[in-house]
Coordinates of C-alpha atoms in Angstrom, one line a residue:
Chain V
M1 CA -91.2 -252.9 90.1
A2 CA -92.8 -256.4 90.4
N3 CA -94.3 -255.9 86.7
S4 CA -90.8 -254.8 85.5
L5 CA -89.5 -258.1 86.9
I6 CA -92.1 -260.2 85.3
K7 CA -91.3 -258.4 82.1
L8 CA -87.7 -259.2 82.5
L9 CA -88.7 -262.9 83.4
I10 CA -90.8 -262.9 80.0
V11 CA -87.9 -261.5 78.0
L12 CA -85.4 -264.1 79.5
T13 CA -87.8 -267.0 78.8
T14 CA -88.5 -265.8 75.3
L15 CA -84.6 -265.5 74.8
F16 CA -84.2 -268.9 76.5
I17 CA -86.7 -270.4 73.8
F18 CA -85.2 -268.7 71.0
I19 CA -81.7 -270.1 71.8
S20 CA -83.2 -273.4 72.4
I21 CA -84.6 -273.2 68.8
C22 CA -81.2 -272.0 67.3
V23 CA -79.2 -274.9 69.2
D24 CA -82.0 -277.5 67.7
C25 CA -81.4 -276.0 64.2
Y26 CA -77.6 -276.8 64.8
G27 CA -76.7 -279.0 61.9
Q28 CA -79.1 -278.8 59.4
V29 CA -79.1 -280.3 55.9
F30 CA -80.9 -278.6 52.9
A31 CA -81.0 -280.7 49.5
T32 CA -82.7 -280.1 46.1
I33 CA -83.0 -281.9 43.1
N34 CA -83.2 -280.3 39.5
Y35 CA -83.6 -281.3 36.1
K36 CA -80.6 -279.7 34.1
G37 CA -81.8 -280.9 30.6
N38 CA -80.2 -283.7 28.4
N39 CA -81.3 -286.3 30.7
C40 CA -79.2 -284.8 33.5
Y41 CA -80.4 -284.5 37.2
Q42 CA -78.4 -282.2 39.8
I43 CA -78.8 -283.0 43.3
E44 CA -77.5 -280.2 45.6
I45 CA -76.9 -280.6 49.5
T46 CA -75.9 -277.7 51.7
I47 CA -74.9 -278.6 55.2
S48 CA -75.1 -275.7 57.8
N49 CA -72.0 -275.3 60.0
K50 CA -70.9 -278.2 62.3
G51 CA -73.6 -280.4 60.5
P52 CA -73.2 -284.3 60.0
K53 CA -69.9 -285.0 58.4
T54 CA -71.1 -288.2 56.6
L55 CA -74.2 -288.5 54.4
I56 CA -75.9 -291.5 52.6
L57 CA -77.7 -290.5 49.3
E58 CA -80.0 -293.0 47.7
A59 CA -81.5 -292.2 44.4
H60 CA -84.2 -294.2 42.9
L61 CA -84.5 -294.1 39.3
S62 CA -87.9 -294.7 37.7
H63 CA -88.8 -298.0 35.7
N64 CA -87.1 -298.5 32.4
N65 CA -84.7 -295.6 33.2
Y66 CA -80.9 -296.4 33.9
L67 CA -77.9 -294.7 34.9
K68 CA -75.2 -293.8 32.2
K69 CA -73.1 -291.8 34.4
A70 CA -72.8 -289.9 37.7
I71 CA -70.3 -287.6 39.3
P72 CA -69.0 -288.6 42.0
S73 CA -69.2 -292.4 41.1
P74 CA -71.5 -294.0 43.4
I75 CA -70.6 -296.6 45.8
S76 CA -73.2 -299.1 44.4
Y77 CA -75.8 -299.3 41.6
N78 CA -78.8 -301.9 41.2
K79 CA -79.7 -301.7 37.7
R80 CA -82.7 -303.8 38.5
R81 CA -84.2 -301.8 41.2
G82 CA -82.8 -298.7 39.9
V83 CA -81.3 -297.7 43.3
I84 CA -77.9 -295.8 43.3
K85 CA -76.0 -295.3 46.4
W86 CA -73.3 -292.9 47.7
I87 CA -71.7 -292.4 50.9
L88 CA -70.7 -288.7 51.1
S89 CA -68.3 -286.8 53.3
H90 CA -68.8 -283.2 52.9
N91 CA -65.9 -280.7 52.2
Q92 CA -65.0 -277.6 54.3
R93 CA -68.0 -275.4 52.9
G94 CA -70.5 -278.3 53.5
H95 CA -71.8 -278.2 50.0
I96 CA -72.1 -281.1 47.9
S97 CA -73.3 -281.6 44.2
I98 CA -73.9 -284.7 42.4
L99 CA -74.8 -285.0 38.7
I100 CA -76.7 -288.0 37.3
W101 CA -77.3 -288.8 33.6
T102 CA -79.9 -291.4 32.7
N103 CA -81.0 -292.7 29.3
K104 CA -84.1 -290.8 29.3
S105 CA -85.9 -288.1 31.4
G106 CA -88.2 -289.6 34.1
N107 CA -89.2 -289.4 37.5
I108 CA -86.5 -289.5 40.2
K109 CA -86.6 -289.9 44.0
A110 CA -83.9 -289.4 46.6
F111 CA -83.3 -290.2 50.1
L112 CA -80.8 -288.5 52.1
K113 CA -79.8 -290.0 55.3
F114 CA -77.5 -288.9 58.1
R115 CA -77.2 -288.8 61.7
N116 CA -78.0 -285.6 63.8
P117 CA -74.6 -284.4 65.3
L118 CA -76.3 -283.1 68.3
T119 CA -79.3 -285.5 69.0
K120 CA -77.4 -288.6 67.4
T121 CA -80.8 -289.5 66.1
F122 CA -81.0 -290.9 62.3
Q123 CA -82.8 -288.5 59.9
V124 CA -84.0 -288.9 56.5
I125 CA -84.7 -286.1 53.8
Y126 CA -87.0 -287.2 50.8
L127 CA -86.7 -285.5 47.5
K128 CA -88.4 -286.1 44.4
K129 CA -88.4 -284.6 40.7
Chain C
M1 CA -135.2 -228.4 101.5
S2 CA -134.4 -231.1 99.1
E3 CA -134.2 -234.5 100.3
K4 CA -132.3 -237.3 98.5
K5 CA -131.8 -241.0 99.1
Y6 CA -128.2 -241.8 100.0
Q7 CA -126.3 -244.8 101.0
I8 CA -124.5 -244.3 104.6
P9 CA -121.6 -246.7 104.9
S10 CA -121.6 -249.4 107.3
K11 CA -118.6 -248.2 109.1
I12 CA -117.7 -244.4 109.4
P13 CA -114.3 -242.9 110.3
I14 CA -114.7 -240.6 113.4
D15 CA -112.5 -237.7 114.6
G16 CA -111.9 -238.4 118.1
D17 CA -110.8 -235.0 119.0
K18 CA -114.2 -233.3 117.6
I19 CA -116.0 -235.7 119.8
K20 CA -114.2 -234.9 122.9
K21 CA -114.2 -231.1 122.2
R22 CA -118.0 -231.0 121.4
R23 CA -118.6 -233.2 124.4
E24 CA -116.8 -230.8 126.7
E25 CA -118.4 -227.9 125.1
L26 CA -121.9 -229.2 126.0
G27 CA -120.7 -230.1 129.4
L28 CA -121.5 -233.9 128.9
T29 CA -119.9 -236.8 130.8
Q30 CA -118.6 -239.9 129.0
L31 CA -121.3 -241.9 131.1
Y32 CA -124.2 -239.7 129.8
V33 CA -123.0 -240.0 126.2
A34 CA -122.4 -243.7 126.6
S35 CA -125.8 -244.2 127.9
I36 CA -127.5 -242.3 125.0
V37 CA -125.5 -244.2 122.3
G38 CA -125.9 -247.5 124.2
V39 CA -122.2 -248.3 124.6
T40 CA -119.7 -248.4 127.5
T41 CA -117.8 -245.6 128.9
D42 CA -114.7 -247.2 127.7
T43 CA -116.0 -247.2 124.2
I44 CA -116.5 -243.4 124.4
S45 CA -113.0 -243.0 125.9
R46 CA -111.5 -245.2 123.1
W47 CA -113.3 -243.4 120.5
E48 CA -112.2 -240.0 121.7
N49 CA -108.5 -241.2 122.1
K50 CA -108.5 -242.6 118.6
K51 CA -108.1 -246.2 119.5
Y52 CA -111.1 -247.1 117.1
P53 CA -110.6 -245.2 113.7
T54 CA -114.2 -246.3 112.6
I55 CA -117.4 -247.0 114.1
K56 CA -120.8 -248.6 113.5
R57 CA -123.4 -246.3 111.4
E58 CA -126.0 -246.9 114.1
N59 CA -123.8 -245.7 116.8
A60 CA -122.4 -242.8 114.8
L61 CA -126.1 -241.5 114.4
K62 CA -126.7 -241.9 117.9
L63 CA -123.5 -240.2 118.7
A64 CA -124.4 -237.2 116.4
K65 CA -127.8 -237.0 118.2
A66 CA -126.3 -237.1 121.7
L67 CA -123.8 -234.2 120.7
E68 CA -126.4 -232.4 118.9
I69 CA -124.5 -232.2 115.7
D70 CA -124.8 -233.4 112.3
I71 CA -123.1 -236.9 111.7
I72 CA -121.0 -235.1 108.9
E73 CA -119.1 -233.2 111.7
L74 CA -118.0 -236.5 113.2
I75 CA -116.1 -237.5 110.3
K76 CA -112.4 -237.0 109.7
E77 CA -111.7 -234.1 107.3
E78 CA -109.5 -235.8 105.0
K79 CA -112.2 -238.5 104.3
K80 CA -114.7 -235.7 103.6
Q81 CA -112.4 -234.0 101.1
N82 CA -112.1 -237.3 99.0
N83 CA -115.9 -238.0 98.5
K84 CA -117.1 -237.5 95.0
E85 CA -119.4 -240.4 93.9
I86 CA -122.8 -241.7 95.1
N87 CA -123.8 -245.2 94.1
E88 CA -127.3 -246.7 94.6
P89 CA -129.2 -245.9 98.2
K90 CA -130.1 -247.9 101.1
T91 CA -133.1 -245.7 101.9
I92 CA -132.6 -243.2 104.6
N93 CA -133.7 -239.7 104.2
H94 CA -131.1 -237.0 105.4
N95 CA -129.6 -233.8 104.7
V96 CA -127.9 -233.0 101.4
A97 CA -124.4 -232.6 103.1
N98 CA -124.5 -236.1 104.1
E99 CA -124.1 -237.0 100.5
D100 CA -120.5 -237.3 101.1
I101 CA -120.8 -240.1 103.6
G102 CA -122.3 -242.4 100.7
K103 CA -118.9 -242.1 98.9
I104 CA -116.7 -243.0 102.0
D105 CA -117.7 -246.9 101.0
N106 CA -116.1 -246.5 97.7
N107 CA -113.0 -245.2 99.3
N108 CA -113.0 -248.1 101.5
L109 CA -113.4 -250.5 98.8
K110 CA -110.5 -248.7 97.0
A111 CA -108.3 -248.8 100.1
K112 CA -109.2 -252.6 100.2
K113 CA -108.2 -253.1 96.5
S114 CA -105.1 -251.2 97.3
K115 CA -104.4 -253.5 100.2
L116 CA -104.9 -256.5 97.8
T117 CA -102.5 -255.1 95.0
I118 CA -100.0 -254.5 97.7
T119 CA -100.3 -258.2 99.1
K120 CA -100.2 -259.4 95.5
N121 CA -97.0 -257.5 94.7
I122 CA -95.5 -258.8 98.0
I123 CA -96.5 -262.4 96.9
T124 CA -94.9 -261.8 93.4
Y125 CA -91.8 -260.4 95.2
V126 CA -91.3 -263.3 97.3
F127 CA -91.8 -265.9 94.6
L128 CA -89.3 -263.9 92.3
I129 CA -86.8 -263.9 95.0
L130 CA -87.3 -267.6 95.8
L131 CA -87.0 -268.4 92.1
L132 CA -83.9 -266.4 91.9
T133 CA -82.6 -268.0 95.0
I134 CA -83.3 -271.4 93.7
C135 CA -81.5 -270.7 90.4
V136 CA -78.4 -269.2 92.1
S137 CA -78.3 -272.1 94.4
F138 CA -78.6 -274.7 91.5
F139 CA -76.0 -272.9 89.7
V140 CA -73.6 -272.9 92.5
Y141 CA -74.2 -276.3 93.4
Y142 CA -73.6 -277.3 89.8
R143 CA -70.2 -275.4 89.6
R144 CA -69.2 -276.8 92.9
Y145 CA -70.3 -280.5 92.0
H146 CA -68.5 -280.4 88.5
A147 CA -65.4 -278.7 90.0
T148 CA -64.8 -281.4 92.6
H149 CA -66.7 -284.7 91.8
E150 CA -67.6 -285.2 88.2
V151 CA -64.4 -283.7 86.7
I152 CA -64.0 -286.7 84.2
N153 CA -66.2 -288.4 82.2
V154 CA -64.6 -291.3 80.3
K155 CA -66.0 -294.3 78.4
R156 CA -64.4 -296.7 76.2
I157 CA -66.2 -297.6 72.9
L158 CA -65.8 -301.0 71.7
P159 CA -67.5 -302.8 68.9
H160 CA -70.1 -305.6 69.9
Y161 CA -68.5 -308.4 67.8
V162 CA -65.0 -309.3 66.1
A163 CA -64.1 -312.1 64.0
P164 CA -60.8 -314.0 64.6
G165 CA -57.9 -312.5 62.9
E166 CA -59.7 -309.3 62.1
K167 CA -58.7 -305.7 62.8
F168 CA -60.9 -303.5 64.9
P169 CA -60.9 -300.0 66.8
V170 CA -61.2 -299.1 70.2
I171 CA -62.1 -295.5 71.1
I172 CA -61.4 -293.8 74.5
D173 CA -63.7 -290.9 74.7
I174 CA -62.7 -288.4 77.6
N175 CA -64.5 -285.2 78.4
I176 CA -63.2 -282.9 81.2
K177 CA -65.6 -280.5 83.0
G178 CA -64.2 -277.6 85.0
N179 CA -60.9 -276.0 85.2
S180 CA -59.2 -277.5 88.1
I181 CA -57.8 -280.8 86.3
S182 CA -54.2 -280.9 85.9
S183 CA -52.3 -283.2 83.4
L184 CA -53.6 -286.7 83.0
I185 CA -52.3 -290.4 82.3
L186 CA -54.5 -292.8 80.4
R187 CA -53.6 -296.5 80.9
E188 CA -55.0 -299.2 78.8
H189 CA -54.7 -303.1 79.2
F190 CA -55.9 -304.9 76.1
P191 CA -56.7 -308.6 75.8
D192 CA -54.0 -311.4 75.6
S193 CA -55.7 -312.7 72.4
C194 CA -55.2 -309.4 70.6
T195 CA -52.3 -307.7 69.1
F196 CA -51.5 -303.9 68.9
I197 CA -51.3 -302.4 65.5
K198 CA -51.5 -298.7 66.0
S199 CA -53.0 -295.8 68.1
I200 CA -54.1 -292.2 67.1
P201 CA -52.6 -290.2 69.0
K202 CA -49.3 -292.1 69.2
A203 CA -49.2 -293.8 72.8
T204 CA -46.6 -292.2 74.8
M205 CA -45.4 -295.6 76.3
K206 CA -46.0 -299.1 75.0
N207 CA -45.5 -302.5 76.8
I208 CA -46.3 -305.0 74.4
K209 CA -45.5 -307.8 76.7
K210 CA -47.8 -306.6 79.4
K211 CA -50.3 -305.6 76.8
E212 CA -50.2 -302.2 78.4
L213 CA -50.4 -298.6 76.5
D214 CA -50.0 -295.3 78.3
W215 CA -50.7 -291.8 77.0
I216 CA -49.9 -288.5 79.1
F217 CA -51.9 -285.4 78.1
P218 CA -51.6 -281.8 78.9
A219 CA -54.2 -279.9 81.2
N220 CA -55.4 -277.6 78.7
K221 CA -58.0 -280.0 77.0
N222 CA -61.3 -280.5 77.7
K223 CA -62.0 -283.3 75.1
I224 CA -59.6 -285.9 74.4
V225 CA -60.3 -288.9 71.9
V226 CA -57.9 -292.0 71.7
I227 CA -58.4 -294.4 69.0
Y228 CA -56.2 -297.5 68.8
F229 CA -56.6 -300.6 66.5
L230 CA -56.1 -304.0 67.5
K231 CA -56.1 -307.3 65.8
T232 CA -57.6 -310.6 67.0
K233 CA -55.5 -313.9 66.8
K234 CA -56.8 -316.2 64.3
E235 CA -57.0 -319.1 66.8
T236 CA -58.9 -317.1 69.4
P237 CA -62.0 -319.4 70.2
I238 CA -65.6 -318.3 68.9
N239 CA -67.6 -316.8 71.7
K240 CA -65.0 -315.8 73.9
Y241 CA -65.5 -312.4 75.7
L242 CA -62.4 -310.0 75.5
K243 CA -61.7 -308.2 78.6
F244 CA -60.3 -304.7 78.5
T245 CA -59.1 -302.8 81.4
G246 CA -57.8 -299.1 81.9
N247 CA -57.8 -296.0 84.2
I248 CA -57.1 -292.5 84.0
T249 CA -54.7 -290.9 86.6
I250 CA -54.5 -287.1 87.4
K251 CA -51.4 -285.7 88.3
Q252 CA -49.6 -286.8 91.7
G253 CA -52.1 -289.8 91.9
R254 CA -54.6 -287.6 93.7
Y255 CA -57.6 -288.9 91.4
K256 CA -57.9 -292.3 89.7
Q257 CA -60.9 -293.3 87.6
P258 CA -61.6 -296.7 85.9
I259 CA -62.6 -296.7 82.5
I260 CA -66.1 -298.3 81.6
S261 CA -66.8 -300.1 78.5
N262 CA -69.9 -299.5 76.4
T263 CA -70.3 -303.2 75.7
I264 CA -68.9 -306.7 76.1
L265 CA -66.6 -307.6 72.9
T266 CA -67.3 -311.0 71.7
I267 CA -65.5 -313.2 69.2
K268 CA -68.1 -314.3 66.5
Y269 CA -68.2 -314.3 62.7
I270 CA -69.5 -311.1 62.6
H271 CA -68.0 -307.7 61.3
W272 CA -67.0 -305.3 64.0
A273 CA -69.2 -302.6 62.2
D274 CA -72.1 -304.8 62.4
I275 CA -73.5 -303.3 65.7
N276 CA -76.6 -305.6 65.9
G277 CA -75.0 -308.7 64.7
D278 CA -77.6 -309.2 61.9
L279 CA -74.9 -310.0 59.2
K280 CA -75.8 -306.7 57.6
I281 CA -74.4 -303.4 57.6
D282 CA -77.2 -301.0 57.4
D283 CA -77.4 -297.2 57.1
Q284 CA -77.4 -296.3 60.8
E285 CA -74.6 -298.7 61.4
I286 CA -72.4 -297.2 58.6
L287 CA -73.3 -293.5 59.6
T288 CA -72.6 -294.3 63.1
I289 CA -69.0 -295.8 62.2
F290 CA -67.9 -293.2 59.9
D291 CA -69.0 -290.5 62.2
E292 CA -67.0 -291.9 65.2
L293 CA -64.0 -292.6 63.1
Q294 CA -64.1 -289.2 61.1
G295 CA -60.5 -287.7 60.8
I296 CA -59.0 -291.2 60.7
K297 CA -57.7 -292.6 57.5
G298 CA -60.1 -295.1 55.8
S299 CA -57.5 -297.4 55.3
E300 CA -56.7 -297.7 58.7
Y301 CA -59.9 -299.3 59.8
G302 CA -61.1 -300.9 56.3
K303 CA -63.3 -298.2 55.2
K304 CA -63.8 -299.7 51.7
K305 CA -64.4 -303.2 53.0
I306 CA -67.4 -301.5 55.2
E307 CA -68.7 -299.7 52.2
E308 CA -68.4 -302.8 50.0
L309 CA -70.5 -304.8 52.8
W310 CA -73.1 -302.1 53.3
A311 CA -73.7 -301.8 49.6
A312 CA -74.2 -305.4 49.0
G313 CA -77.0 -305.2 51.8
S314 CA -75.6 -308.6 53.8
Y315 CA -72.5 -310.8 54.1
H316 CA -71.1 -313.8 55.2
W317 CA -67.9 -315.1 56.6
D318 CA -65.7 -317.3 54.6
S319 CA -63.8 -319.8 56.6
K320 CA -61.5 -320.7 53.7
T321 CA -60.2 -317.4 53.1
H322 CA -60.8 -316.0 56.6
K323 CA -62.6 -313.0 55.3
F324 CA -66.2 -311.4 55.0
I325 CA -67.7 -311.8 51.7
P326 CA -70.4 -309.5 50.4
N327 CA -73.8 -311.5 49.3
N328 CA -74.2 -309.5 46.0
G329 CA -77.4 -310.1 44.1
K330 CA -79.2 -311.6 47.2

């Protein structure tokens, strides 16, 4: 009987830890950066249910590489530093796609910044292609 | 006759009836037996009346000798049947029948182990019951506490700074815990140096002269967020603190709670979205503002202006135009 109770306690503890992990995963953000060819890069952002509503995307182009076009239009573009900035409010499905056309192919880095809706802490995701 | 070395336990379980019967068969008195064994007559009486379930090995051997029987005859039947194993000896030469005696020690050990296990189980039970009691007590206390005392958690979120003649938002965040709440009234008094622009949701009652706003909310809500926009007067002196007061009242005035602000709002040439007042709207600040005001139209709180100042990196106040100008290229 005592052993059964101990087992039950272990199961409940495991369940509690599992639920805690799930709660911690609440509001996750996944992002990828891909080269689509023709000097075009695509950044795809997927936000899980009840994730952050507002995100900042900062793309850094390599030296001598400049922006020709971007969809959606960025908030700012610093040509000298090659920094492009967006403020994104995601749609109902929590999926955002950004297309960047540059004058030539090269390395591109991106930083995705947002506030965790649960912990209210500031988080940054680093991407590179 | 084969002789083996066996271990005799230090304590031997005896059968009182057998001792008494054998003594009476031989016609011996308790005094006689006591004198042979070297104990008192009381002890013999207690052995016979099963008041002592076990006796010392030495006494058992002496008693067997006095009663002219083998020591095995003194041992309780059930114990004899259980004997199976023999361990390393403590040297004593004896009859083969005595091999069972050696095993009694093992049984005693097993009995002790069994007692120990039972004790452990009891401790485990007590611990689990205690744990359960603590959990239940905590749960009951938590429920009661939230149902009677900490029903409403309300706070006013103000910007840290605002420039003269600028529009800014005030957020009232109400969290209701428990189900015992009835409808509530939210009453806000804003400073004289501000003019009211708009509120979401719309105020149930406005008294612009008294600078008072009222909202009535039904009972079936656990979270209420009220946002209202004010504009400071251009002539408001710099470094002046703006004082806000307000309270929430539950039906029939049974419960009244003041609304506490998160900060003191100061008049300075700093944009209201610049939380730390460093003349820069950084990533964390813009995300905080946009997250707090999600669902509100951007035009209502100057979203584009905030984006512009954020993108520029820094800004300054232009006293001629009475506007914030982004420091582009700096």
